[in-house]
Short mmCIF file of C-alpha atoms in Angstrom, two decimals:
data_model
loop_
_atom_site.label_atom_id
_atom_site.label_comp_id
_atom_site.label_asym_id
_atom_site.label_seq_id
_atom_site.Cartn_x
_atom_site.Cartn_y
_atom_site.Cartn_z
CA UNK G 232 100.60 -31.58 -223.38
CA UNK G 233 102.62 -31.79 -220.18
CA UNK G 234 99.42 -31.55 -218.17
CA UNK G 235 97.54 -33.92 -219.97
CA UNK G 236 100.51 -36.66 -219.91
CA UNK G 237 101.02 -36.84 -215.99
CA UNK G 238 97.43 -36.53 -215.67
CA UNK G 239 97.64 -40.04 -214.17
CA UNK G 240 100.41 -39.29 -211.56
CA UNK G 241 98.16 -38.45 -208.98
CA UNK G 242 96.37 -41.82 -209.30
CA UNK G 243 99.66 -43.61 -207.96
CA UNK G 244 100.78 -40.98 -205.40
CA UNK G 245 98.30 -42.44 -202.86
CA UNK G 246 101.65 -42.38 -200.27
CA UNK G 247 102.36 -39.13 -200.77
CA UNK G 248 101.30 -35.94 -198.63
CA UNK G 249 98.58 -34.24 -199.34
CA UNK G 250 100.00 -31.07 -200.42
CA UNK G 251 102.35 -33.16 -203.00
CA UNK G 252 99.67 -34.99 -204.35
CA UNK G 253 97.54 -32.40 -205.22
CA UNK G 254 100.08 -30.80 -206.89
CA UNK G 255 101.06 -33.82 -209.12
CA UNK G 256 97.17 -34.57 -209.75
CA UNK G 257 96.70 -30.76 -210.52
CA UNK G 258 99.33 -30.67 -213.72
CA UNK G 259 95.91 -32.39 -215.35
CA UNK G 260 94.16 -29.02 -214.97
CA UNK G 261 93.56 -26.21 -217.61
CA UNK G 262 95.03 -22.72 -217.17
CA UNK G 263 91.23 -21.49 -216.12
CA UNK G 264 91.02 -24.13 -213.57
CA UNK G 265 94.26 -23.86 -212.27
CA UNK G 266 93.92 -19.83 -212.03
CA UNK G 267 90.94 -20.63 -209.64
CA UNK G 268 93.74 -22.55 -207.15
CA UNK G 269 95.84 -20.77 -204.70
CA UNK G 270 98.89 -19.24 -205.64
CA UNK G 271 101.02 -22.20 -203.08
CA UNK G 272 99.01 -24.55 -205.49
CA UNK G 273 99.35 -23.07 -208.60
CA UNK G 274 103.50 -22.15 -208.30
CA UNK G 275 103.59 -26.44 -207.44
CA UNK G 276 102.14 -27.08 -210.68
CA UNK G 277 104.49 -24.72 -212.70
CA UNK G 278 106.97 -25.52 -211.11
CA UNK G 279 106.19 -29.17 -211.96
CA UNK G 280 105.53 -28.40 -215.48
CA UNK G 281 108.49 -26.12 -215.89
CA UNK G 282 110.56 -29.34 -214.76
CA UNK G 283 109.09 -31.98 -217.49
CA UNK G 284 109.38 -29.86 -220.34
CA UNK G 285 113.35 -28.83 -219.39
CA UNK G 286 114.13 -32.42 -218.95
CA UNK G 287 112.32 -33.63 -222.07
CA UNK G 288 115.25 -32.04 -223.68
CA UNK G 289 117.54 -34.18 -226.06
CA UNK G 290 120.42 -32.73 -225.39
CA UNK G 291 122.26 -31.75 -222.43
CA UNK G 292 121.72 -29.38 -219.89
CA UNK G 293 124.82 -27.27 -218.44
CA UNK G 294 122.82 -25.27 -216.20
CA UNK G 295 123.01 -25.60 -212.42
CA UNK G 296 120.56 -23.27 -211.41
CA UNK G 297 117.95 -25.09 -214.10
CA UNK G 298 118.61 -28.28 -212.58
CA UNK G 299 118.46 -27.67 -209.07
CA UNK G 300 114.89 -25.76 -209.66
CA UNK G 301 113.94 -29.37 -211.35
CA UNK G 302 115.15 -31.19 -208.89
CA UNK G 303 113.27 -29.17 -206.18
CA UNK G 304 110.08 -29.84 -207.88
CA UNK G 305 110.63 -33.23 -208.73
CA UNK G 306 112.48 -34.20 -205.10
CA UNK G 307 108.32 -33.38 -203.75
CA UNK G 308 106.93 -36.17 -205.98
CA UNK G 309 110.18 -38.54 -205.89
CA UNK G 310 107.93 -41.40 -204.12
CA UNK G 311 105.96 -41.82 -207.16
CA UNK G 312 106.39 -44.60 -209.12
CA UNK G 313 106.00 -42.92 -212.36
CA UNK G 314 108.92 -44.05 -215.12
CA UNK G 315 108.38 -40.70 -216.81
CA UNK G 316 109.15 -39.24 -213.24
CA UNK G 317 111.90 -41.02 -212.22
CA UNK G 318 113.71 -41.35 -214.85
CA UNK G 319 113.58 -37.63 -215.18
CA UNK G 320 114.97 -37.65 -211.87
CA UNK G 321 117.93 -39.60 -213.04
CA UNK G 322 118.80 -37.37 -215.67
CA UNK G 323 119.09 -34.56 -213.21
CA UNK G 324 121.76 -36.59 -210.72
CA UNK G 325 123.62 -37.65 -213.60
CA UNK G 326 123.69 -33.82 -214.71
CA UNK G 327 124.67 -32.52 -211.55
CA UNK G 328 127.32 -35.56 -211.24
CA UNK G 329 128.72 -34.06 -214.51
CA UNK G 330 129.31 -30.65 -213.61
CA UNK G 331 130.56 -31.11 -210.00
CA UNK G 332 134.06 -30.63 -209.84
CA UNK G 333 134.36 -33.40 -206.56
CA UNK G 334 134.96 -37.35 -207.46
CA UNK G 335 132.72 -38.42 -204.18
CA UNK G 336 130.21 -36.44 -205.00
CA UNK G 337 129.96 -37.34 -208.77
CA UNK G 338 129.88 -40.70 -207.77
CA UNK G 339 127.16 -40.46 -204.96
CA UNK G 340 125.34 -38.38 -207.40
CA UNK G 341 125.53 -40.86 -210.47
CA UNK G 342 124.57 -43.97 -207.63
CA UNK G 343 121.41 -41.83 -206.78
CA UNK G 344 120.86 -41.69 -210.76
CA UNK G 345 121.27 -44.80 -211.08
CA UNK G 346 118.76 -45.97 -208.45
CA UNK G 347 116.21 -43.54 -209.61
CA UNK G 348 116.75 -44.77 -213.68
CA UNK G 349 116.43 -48.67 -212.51
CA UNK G 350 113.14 -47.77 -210.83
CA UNK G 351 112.09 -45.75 -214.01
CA UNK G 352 112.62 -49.24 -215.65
CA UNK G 353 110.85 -50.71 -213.40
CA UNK G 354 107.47 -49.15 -213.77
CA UNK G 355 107.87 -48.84 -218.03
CA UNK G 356 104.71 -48.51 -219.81
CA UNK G 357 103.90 -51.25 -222.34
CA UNK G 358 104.82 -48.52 -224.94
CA UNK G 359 108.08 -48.23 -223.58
CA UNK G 360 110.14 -45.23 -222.91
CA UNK G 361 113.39 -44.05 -224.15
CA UNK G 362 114.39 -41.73 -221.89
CA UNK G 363 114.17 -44.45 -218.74
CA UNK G 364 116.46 -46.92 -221.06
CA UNK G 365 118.93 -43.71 -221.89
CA UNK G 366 119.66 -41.92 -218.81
CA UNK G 367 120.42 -45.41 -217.24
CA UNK G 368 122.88 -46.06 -219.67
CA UNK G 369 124.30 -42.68 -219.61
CA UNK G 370 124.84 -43.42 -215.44
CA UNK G 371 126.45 -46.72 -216.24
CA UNK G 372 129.06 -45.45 -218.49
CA UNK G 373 129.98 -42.14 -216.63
CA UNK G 374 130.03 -44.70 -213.75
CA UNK G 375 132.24 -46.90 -215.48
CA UNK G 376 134.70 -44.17 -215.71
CA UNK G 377 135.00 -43.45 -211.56
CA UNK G 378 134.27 -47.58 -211.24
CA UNK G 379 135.66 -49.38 -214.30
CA UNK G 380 135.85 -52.33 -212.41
CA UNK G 381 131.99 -52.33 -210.64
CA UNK G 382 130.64 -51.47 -214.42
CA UNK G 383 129.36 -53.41 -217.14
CA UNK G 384 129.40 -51.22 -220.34
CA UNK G 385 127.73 -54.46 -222.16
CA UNK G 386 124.50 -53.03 -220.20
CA UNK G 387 124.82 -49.68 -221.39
CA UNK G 388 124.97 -50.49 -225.10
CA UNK G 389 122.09 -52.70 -224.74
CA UNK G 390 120.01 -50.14 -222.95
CA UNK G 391 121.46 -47.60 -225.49
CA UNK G 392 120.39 -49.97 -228.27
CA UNK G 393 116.72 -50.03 -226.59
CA UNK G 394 116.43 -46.36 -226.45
CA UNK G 395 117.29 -46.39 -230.15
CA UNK G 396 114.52 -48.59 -231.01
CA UNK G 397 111.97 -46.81 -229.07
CA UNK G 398 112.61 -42.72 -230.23
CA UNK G 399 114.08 -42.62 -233.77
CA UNK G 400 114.52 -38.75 -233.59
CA UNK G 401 116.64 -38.46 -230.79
CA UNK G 402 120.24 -38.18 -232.61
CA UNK G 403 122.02 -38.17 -228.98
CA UNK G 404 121.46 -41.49 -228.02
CA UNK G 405 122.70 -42.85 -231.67
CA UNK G 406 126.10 -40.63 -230.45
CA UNK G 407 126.03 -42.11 -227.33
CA UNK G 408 125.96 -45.84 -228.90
CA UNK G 409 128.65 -45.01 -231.52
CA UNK G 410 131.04 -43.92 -228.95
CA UNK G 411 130.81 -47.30 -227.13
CA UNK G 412 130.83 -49.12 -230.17
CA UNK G 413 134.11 -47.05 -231.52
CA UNK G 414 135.82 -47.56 -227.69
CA UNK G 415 135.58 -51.48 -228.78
CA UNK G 416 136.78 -51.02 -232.20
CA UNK G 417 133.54 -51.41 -234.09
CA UNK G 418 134.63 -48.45 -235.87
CA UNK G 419 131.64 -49.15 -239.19
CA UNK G 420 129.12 -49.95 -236.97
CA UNK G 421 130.19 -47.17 -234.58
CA UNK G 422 130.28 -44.60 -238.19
CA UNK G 423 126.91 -45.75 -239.13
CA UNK G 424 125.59 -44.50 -236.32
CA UNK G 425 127.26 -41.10 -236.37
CA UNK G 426 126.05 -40.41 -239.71
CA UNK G 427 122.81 -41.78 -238.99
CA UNK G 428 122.59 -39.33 -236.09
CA UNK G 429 123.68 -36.43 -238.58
CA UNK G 430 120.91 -37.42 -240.75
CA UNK G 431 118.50 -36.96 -237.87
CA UNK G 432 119.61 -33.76 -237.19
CA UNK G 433 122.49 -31.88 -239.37
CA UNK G 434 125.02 -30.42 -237.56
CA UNK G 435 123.79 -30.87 -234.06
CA UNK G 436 126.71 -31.55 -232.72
CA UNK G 437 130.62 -31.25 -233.02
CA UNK G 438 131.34 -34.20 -230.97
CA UNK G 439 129.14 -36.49 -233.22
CA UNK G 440 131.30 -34.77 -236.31
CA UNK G 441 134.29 -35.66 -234.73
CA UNK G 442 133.35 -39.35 -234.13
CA UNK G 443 132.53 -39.12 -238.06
CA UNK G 444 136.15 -37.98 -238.72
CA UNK G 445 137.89 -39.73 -236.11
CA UNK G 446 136.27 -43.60 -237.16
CA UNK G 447 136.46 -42.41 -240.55
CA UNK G 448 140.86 -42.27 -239.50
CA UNK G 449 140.21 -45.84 -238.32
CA UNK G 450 138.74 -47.51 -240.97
CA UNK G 451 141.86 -45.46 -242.86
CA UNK G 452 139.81 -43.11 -244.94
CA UNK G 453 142.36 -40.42 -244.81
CA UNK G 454 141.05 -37.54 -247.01
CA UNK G 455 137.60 -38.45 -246.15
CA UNK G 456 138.56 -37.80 -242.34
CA UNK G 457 140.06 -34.47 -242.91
CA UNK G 458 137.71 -33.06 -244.91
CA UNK G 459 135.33 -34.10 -241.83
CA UNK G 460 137.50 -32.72 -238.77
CA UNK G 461 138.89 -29.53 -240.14
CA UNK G 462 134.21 -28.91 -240.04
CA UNK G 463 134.51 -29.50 -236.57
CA UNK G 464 137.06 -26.42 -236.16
CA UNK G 465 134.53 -24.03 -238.20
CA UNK G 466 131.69 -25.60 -235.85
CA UNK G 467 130.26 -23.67 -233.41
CA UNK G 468 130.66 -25.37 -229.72
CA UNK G 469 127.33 -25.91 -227.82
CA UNK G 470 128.66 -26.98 -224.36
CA UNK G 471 131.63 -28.99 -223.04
CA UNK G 472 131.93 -31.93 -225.09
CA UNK G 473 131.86 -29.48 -228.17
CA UNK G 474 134.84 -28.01 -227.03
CA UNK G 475 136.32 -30.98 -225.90
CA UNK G 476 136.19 -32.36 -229.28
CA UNK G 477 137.55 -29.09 -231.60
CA UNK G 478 141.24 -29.87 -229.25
CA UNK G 479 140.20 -34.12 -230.32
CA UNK G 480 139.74 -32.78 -234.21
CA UNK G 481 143.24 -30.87 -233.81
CA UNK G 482 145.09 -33.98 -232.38
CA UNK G 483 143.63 -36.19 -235.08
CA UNK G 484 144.32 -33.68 -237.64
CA UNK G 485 148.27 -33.94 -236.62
CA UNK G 486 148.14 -37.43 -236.24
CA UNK G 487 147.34 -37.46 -240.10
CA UNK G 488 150.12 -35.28 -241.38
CA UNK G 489 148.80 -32.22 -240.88
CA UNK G 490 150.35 -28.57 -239.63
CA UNK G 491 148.49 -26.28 -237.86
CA UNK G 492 148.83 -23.61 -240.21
CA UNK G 493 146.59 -26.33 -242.83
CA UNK G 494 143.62 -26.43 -240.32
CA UNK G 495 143.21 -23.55 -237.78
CA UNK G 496 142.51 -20.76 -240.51
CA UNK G 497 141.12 -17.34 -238.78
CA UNK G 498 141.84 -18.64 -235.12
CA UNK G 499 145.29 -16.23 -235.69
#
């Protein structure tokens, strides 16, 4: 599938050197014809590959030595004006931005993101393309936290909103937009898009359960809330925001009466 789809980049990498463009034109080529290719050649192309289908991932990725493989490949093809390209190329700054531990580099890194995800949206297809519209608004609001007053989160939640509109089945981004809406206080709006991201995909995420519980608190549905953040205890954490949000759930859980002998059952 991978092939097939950037079967076109080579058609707009006419600035590119030669090496580079062959190998973006060559991700068009079945496994026969690409076995008759050198091995330089052929290692381009999975390496390509490799990258497209890692960051066609919905979630996030946590691992450093994944994206600095992708952004190896992707670095050799970064002059192509391909959205599905660069936008890819965003995501990986903004993921590297995340897990460095240095504020100057973070930001450098999400500016480079940034950059790379307004290009993305400058070259989107007629059909559109979610990921371009997402990964611009994730830069702009982890941006917004190192530059709160350089930021306009109103962008975010309308490029949030787009992303929404153009993939239904990516639960992430409907997190993503119920977080900013909950931040200003739209706490129903914000819940009906935590639950709507639950239906998409149950139990994908503790953070998203927490948002449940915690706007749930907010609009002052106590019992409902509880019931709601004492399942993001029992939830199994799949990266940091999971386990940021099992010490959110235990915070909201004493805010609401609670003693920890009532909610952290088998953690003794």
């Amino acid at each position: 599938m991978f092939r097939r789809a950037a079967s076109t980049f080579g058609k707009v990498a006419t600035g590119l050197a030669g090496a580079q463009l062959a190998a973006t034109a060559a991700v068009a080529l079945s496994d026969k014809e690409l076995g008759k290719k050198p091995e330089w050649y052929q290692n381009a192309v999975h390496s390509l590959e490799n990258s497209l289908k890692r960051l066609s991932k919905k979630g996030f990725i946590e691992s450093e030595s994944c994206l600095n493989e992708a952004q190896d490949a992707l670095g050799r093809v970064s002059d192509i004006h391909n959205c599905e390209i660069q936008w890819r190329l965003a995501r990986v700054y903004a993921e590297k931005a995340q897990l460095s531990k240095c504020p100057k580099e973070k930001i450098h890194l999400l500016h480079d993101a940034k950059t790379a995800a307004k290009r993305a949206l400058a070259v989107e297809p007629a059909r559109g393309s979610a990921g371009a519209h997402k990964w611009y608004a994730i830069t702009v609001i982890r941006l917004a936290e190192l530059e709160p007053k350089t930021t306009d989160l109103g962008d975010a939640i309308k490029h949030l909103e787009q992303a929404a509109q153009k993939d239904s089945s990516d639960p992430y981004i409907l997190t993503l937009l119920g977080i900013q809406q909950y931040q200003r206080k739209d706490y129903k709006e914000a819940l009906d898009n935590f639950k709507k991201a639950e239906s998409i995909k149950q139990g994908f995420s503790a953070n998203n359960k927490y948002y449940i519980g915690a706007a749930l608190k907010a609009l002052g549905k106590k019992e409902e809330a509880i019931k709601v953040l004492k399942e993001v205890l029992e939830a199994v954490p799949h990266g940091e925001f999971d386990g940021k949000s099992k010490f959110l759930a235990k915070g909201a859980l004493a805010q609401l009466g609670l003693k920890p002998e009532e909610y952290e059952v088998g953690e003794f």
